[in-house]
């Protein structure tokens, strides 16, 4: 028996008319079972809709909760606020008594940046001690420090001094903090 004989056996085993007859019989059987167990059928059909409704209600509740929080809400017309002093990092509820830095800055090899940082430390109320400020050679180095030491600084100031002037980026610690009292 060669390939031809195997093909004939396969054709006889898989007869299309018999396949359609068995499919119709199984469909009829499943309809009878569904009709006899109406409650179970109804539950099977309604379960996806109930879970989708539950997910929708949860999403609406989370959205409503987020809209009440000022820090998450989109503010289209903001009101300017006076700039207050930089708080001491040890006053932060989540940093607490851990060793911390009030702010980081970069680059630390520029005389102009050193003067600006000295003025920031001196003019803050209360003055920021030298051990609460740390400089880095580059922005990447400061970010590496913040990644390696999470929750130990309030933010960083990255200066760019060139012929056109002084530009800066203020980077704050935006770690999400949840507190329920």
mmCIF file of C-alpha atoms in Angstrom:
data_model
loop_
_atom_site.group_PDB
_atom_site.id
_atom_site.type_symbol
_atom_site.label_atom_id
_atom_site.label_comp_id
_atom_site.label_asym_id
_atom_site.label_seq_id
_atom_site.Cartn_x
_atom_site.Cartn_y
_atom_site.Cartn_z
ATOM 1 C CA UNK A 1 0.000 0.000 0.000
ATOM 2 C CA UNK A 2 1.612 3.257 -1.119
ATOM 3 C CA UNK A 3 0.639 6.878 -0.870
ATOM 4 C CA UNK A 4 -2.422 6.336 -3.007
ATOM 5 C CA UNK A 5 -3.783 3.686 -0.659
ATOM 6 C CA UNK A 6 -3.194 5.911 2.403
ATOM 7 C CA UNK A 7 -5.082 8.744 0.701
ATOM 8 C CA UNK A 8 -8.061 6.434 0.036
ATOM 9 C CA UNK A 9 -8.129 5.335 3.683
ATOM 10 C CA UNK A 10 -7.993 8.957 4.821
ATOM 11 C CA UNK A 11 -10.884 9.858 2.494
ATOM 12 C CA UNK A 12 -12.980 7.014 3.865
ATOM 13 C CA UNK A 13 -12.195 7.931 7.481
ATOM 14 C CA UNK A 14 -13.090 11.580 6.956
ATOM 15 C CA UNK A 15 -16.377 11.534 5.116
ATOM 16 C CA UNK A 16 -17.880 15.017 4.703
ATOM 17 C CA UNK A 17 -21.470 13.840 4.844
ATOM 18 C CA UNK A 18 -20.810 12.001 8.092
ATOM 19 C CA UNK A 19 -19.011 15.075 9.482
ATOM 20 C CA UNK A 20 -22.002 17.318 8.723
ATOM 21 C CA UNK A 21 -24.417 14.743 10.156
ATOM 22 C CA UNK A 22 -22.424 14.497 13.426
ATOM 23 C CA UNK A 23 -22.106 18.289 13.659
ATOM 24 C CA UNK A 24 -25.861 18.697 13.264
ATOM 25 C CA UNK A 25 -26.508 16.006 15.887
ATOM 26 C CA UNK A 26 -24.136 17.653 18.398
ATOM 27 C CA UNK A 27 -25.652 21.081 17.777
ATOM 28 C CA UNK A 28 -29.165 19.682 18.331
ATOM 29 C CA UNK A 29 -27.992 17.943 21.525
ATOM 30 C CA UNK A 30 -26.440 21.169 22.850
ATOM 31 C CA UNK A 31 -29.642 23.091 22.093
ATOM 32 C CA UNK A 32 -31.674 20.473 23.993
ATOM 33 C CA UNK A 33 -29.318 20.703 26.997
ATOM 34 C CA UNK A 34 -29.484 24.496 26.904
ATOM 35 C CA UNK A 35 -33.299 24.401 26.721
ATOM 36 C CA UNK A 36 -33.591 21.925 29.596
ATOM 37 C CA UNK A 37 -31.205 23.917 31.832
ATOM 38 C CA UNK A 38 -32.471 27.423 31.122
ATOM 39 C CA UNK A 39 -31.134 28.908 34.345
ATOM 40 C CA UNK A 40 -27.582 27.666 33.711
ATOM 41 C CA UNK A 41 -27.785 28.854 30.099
ATOM 42 C CA UNK A 42 -28.954 32.279 31.220
ATOM 43 C CA UNK A 43 -26.102 32.478 33.730
ATOM 44 C CA UNK A 44 -23.577 31.508 31.048
ATOM 45 C CA UNK A 45 -24.887 34.207 28.726
ATOM 46 C CA UNK A 46 -25.146 36.933 31.405
ATOM 47 C CA UNK A 47 -21.819 36.365 33.217
ATOM 48 C CA UNK A 48 -19.652 38.325 30.730
ATOM 49 C CA UNK A 49 -22.033 41.282 30.826
ATOM 50 C CA UNK A 50 -22.112 41.292 34.627
ATOM 51 C CA UNK A 51 -18.311 41.297 34.833
ATOM 52 C CA UNK A 52 -18.056 44.038 32.199
ATOM 53 C CA UNK A 53 -20.548 46.118 34.162
ATOM 54 C CA UNK A 54 -18.558 45.520 37.345
ATOM 55 C CA UNK A 55 -15.332 46.618 35.621
ATOM 56 C CA UNK A 56 -17.084 49.743 34.318
ATOM 57 C CA UNK A 57 -18.375 50.654 37.786
ATOM 58 C CA UNK A 58 -14.893 50.195 39.288
ATOM 59 C CA UNK A 59 -13.353 52.375 36.551
ATOM 60 C CA UNK A 60 -15.966 55.103 37.134
ATOM 61 C CA UNK A 61 -15.251 55.009 40.873
ATOM 62 C CA UNK A 62 -11.496 55.313 40.287
ATOM 63 C CA UNK A 63 -12.018 58.207 37.855
ATOM 64 C CA UNK A 64 -14.267 60.014 40.321
ATOM 65 C CA UNK A 65 -11.677 59.548 43.062
ATOM 66 C CA UNK A 66 -8.883 60.866 40.835
ATOM 67 C CA UNK A 67 -10.875 63.987 39.884
ATOM 68 C CA UNK A 68 -11.127 64.995 43.528
ATOM 69 C CA UNK A 69 -7.370 64.983 44.028
ATOM 70 C CA UNK A 70 -5.726 68.319 43.191
ATOM 71 C CA UNK A 71 -2.375 66.820 42.206
ATOM 72 C CA UNK A 72 -3.869 64.618 39.488
ATOM 73 C CA UNK A 73 -6.532 66.926 38.084
ATOM 74 C CA UNK A 74 -5.857 68.844 34.863
ATOM 75 C CA UNK A 75 -5.867 72.577 35.613
ATOM 76 C CA UNK A 76 -6.724 74.605 32.526
ATOM 77 C CA UNK A 77 -6.586 78.090 34.090
ATOM 78 C CA UNK A 78 -4.130 77.983 36.946
ATOM 79 C CA UNK A 79 -3.708 80.709 39.510
ATOM 80 C CA UNK A 80 -0.110 81.766 40.209
ATOM 81 C CA UNK A 81 1.112 80.904 43.675
ATOM 82 C CA UNK A 82 3.919 82.522 45.591
ATOM 83 C CA UNK A 83 7.111 80.503 45.740
ATOM 84 C CA UNK A 84 7.763 79.412 49.280
ATOM 85 C CA UNK A 85 10.934 78.184 50.911
ATOM 86 C CA UNK A 86 12.389 74.788 50.060
ATOM 87 C CA UNK A 87 11.345 72.441 52.870
ATOM 88 C CA UNK A 88 13.888 70.352 54.727
ATOM 89 C CA UNK A 89 13.923 66.783 53.405
ATOM 90 C CA UNK A 90 13.658 65.303 56.902
ATOM 91 C CA UNK A 91 10.220 66.946 57.277
ATOM 92 C CA UNK A 92 8.822 64.780 54.485
ATOM 93 C CA UNK A 93 6.455 62.146 55.879
ATOM 94 C CA UNK A 94 7.906 59.342 53.746
ATOM 95 C CA UNK A 95 11.595 60.180 54.100
ATOM 96 C CA UNK A 96 11.379 60.750 57.836
ATOM 97 C CA UNK A 97 14.631 60.234 59.727
ATOM 98 C CA UNK A 98 16.542 58.563 56.881
ATOM 99 C CA UNK A 99 19.686 60.250 55.593
ATOM 100 C CA UNK A 100 18.463 62.592 52.875
ATOM 101 C CA UNK A 101 19.329 65.488 50.574
ATOM 102 C CA UNK A 102 17.081 68.539 50.279
ATOM 103 C CA UNK A 103 18.117 68.974 46.666
ATOM 104 C CA UNK A 104 20.670 67.803 44.156
ATOM 105 C CA UNK A 105 22.197 69.846 41.366
ATOM 106 C CA UNK A 106 24.332 69.494 38.271
ATOM 107 C CA UNK A 107 26.915 70.338 37.021
ATOM 108 C CA UNK A 108 29.081 70.810 40.083
ATOM 109 C CA UNK A 109 32.166 71.969 38.168
ATOM 110 C CA UNK A 110 30.781 75.390 37.107
ATOM 111 C CA UNK A 111 31.600 78.473 39.199
ATOM 112 C CA UNK A 112 28.369 80.141 38.081
ATOM 113 C CA UNK A 113 26.306 77.132 39.216
ATOM 114 C CA UNK A 114 28.214 76.987 42.523
ATOM 115 C CA UNK A 115 27.330 80.668 43.135
ATOM 116 C CA UNK A 116 23.658 80.085 42.318
ATOM 117 C CA UNK A 117 23.474 77.075 44.650
ATOM 118 C CA UNK A 118 25.214 79.025 47.435
ATOM 119 C CA UNK A 119 22.640 81.811 47.075
ATOM 120 C CA UNK A 120 19.761 79.309 47.119
ATOM 121 C CA UNK A 121 21.095 77.705 50.310
ATOM 122 C CA UNK A 122 21.678 81.066 52.031
ATOM 123 C CA UNK A 123 18.392 82.745 51.025
ATOM 124 C CA UNK A 124 16.158 79.829 52.006
ATOM 125 C CA UNK A 125 14.300 80.130 55.305
ATOM 126 C CA UNK A 126 15.740 78.329 57.220
ATOM 127 C CA UNK A 127 19.104 78.189 55.470
ATOM 128 C CA UNK A 128 19.912 74.831 53.906
ATOM 129 C CA UNK A 129 23.005 73.189 55.451
ATOM 130 C CA UNK A 130 25.819 72.026 53.149
ATOM 131 C CA UNK A 131 25.306 68.356 54.036
ATOM 132 C CA UNK A 132 21.721 68.488 52.688
ATOM 133 C CA UNK A 133 22.821 69.518 49.163
ATOM 134 C CA UNK A 134 24.854 67.421 46.759
ATOM 135 C CA UNK A 135 26.298 68.285 43.360
ATOM 136 C CA UNK A 136 26.989 65.965 40.445
ATOM 137 C CA UNK A 137 29.086 66.291 37.314
ATOM 138 C CA UNK A 138 26.140 65.672 34.991
ATOM 139 C CA UNK A 139 22.394 65.252 34.928
ATOM 140 C CA UNK A 140 22.834 61.553 34.177
ATOM 141 C CA UNK A 141 24.962 61.110 37.305
ATOM 142 C CA UNK A 142 22.315 62.843 39.430
ATOM 143 C CA UNK A 143 19.589 60.636 37.975
ATOM 144 C CA UNK A 144 21.682 57.528 38.626
ATOM 145 C CA UNK A 145 22.002 58.622 42.258
ATOM 146 C CA UNK A 146 18.230 59.130 42.543
ATOM 147 C CA UNK A 147 17.558 55.701 41.051
ATOM 148 C CA UNK A 148 20.068 54.040 43.370
ATOM 149 C CA UNK A 149 18.747 55.931 46.426
ATOM 150 C CA UNK A 150 14.953 56.205 46.125
ATOM 151 C CA UNK A 151 13.020 58.385 48.563
ATOM 152 C CA UNK A 152 16.127 60.229 49.782
ATOM 153 C CA UNK A 153 15.758 63.580 48.002
ATOM 154 C CA UNK A 154 12.978 66.036 47.252
ATOM 155 C CA UNK A 155 14.286 67.017 43.833
ATOM 156 C CA UNK A 156 17.145 68.206 41.660
ATOM 157 C CA UNK A 157 18.086 71.301 39.659
ATOM 158 C CA UNK A 158 19.974 70.749 36.407
ATOM 159 C CA UNK A 159 21.677 73.886 35.059
ATOM 160 C CA UNK A 160 22.859 74.554 31.525
ATOM 161 C CA UNK A 161 25.242 77.513 31.317
ATOM 162 C CA UNK A 162 26.220 78.645 27.834
ATOM 163 C CA UNK A 163 26.774 81.867 25.830
ATOM 164 C CA UNK A 164 23.017 82.488 25.471
ATOM 165 C CA UNK A 165 22.443 82.450 29.237
ATOM 166 C CA UNK A 166 21.507 80.128 32.058
ATOM 167 C CA UNK A 167 18.815 77.535 31.580
ATOM 168 C CA UNK A 168 17.626 75.060 34.194
ATOM 169 C CA UNK A 169 15.400 72.047 34.684
ATOM 170 C CA UNK A 170 13.730 71.344 37.997
ATOM 171 C CA UNK A 171 13.240 67.641 38.590
ATOM 172 C CA UNK A 172 11.022 66.680 41.508
ATOM 173 C CA UNK A 173 10.569 63.372 43.242
ATOM 174 C CA UNK A 174 7.270 62.237 41.782
ATOM 175 C CA UNK A 175 7.039 58.860 43.470
ATOM 176 C CA UNK A 176 3.375 58.105 44.050
ATOM 177 C CA UNK A 177 2.666 58.054 47.746
ATOM 178 C CA UNK A 178 -0.570 56.709 49.095
ATOM 179 C CA UNK A 179 -1.576 57.512 52.647
ATOM 180 C CA UNK A 180 -4.912 56.629 54.142
ATOM 181 C CA UNK A 181 -5.482 57.683 57.718
#
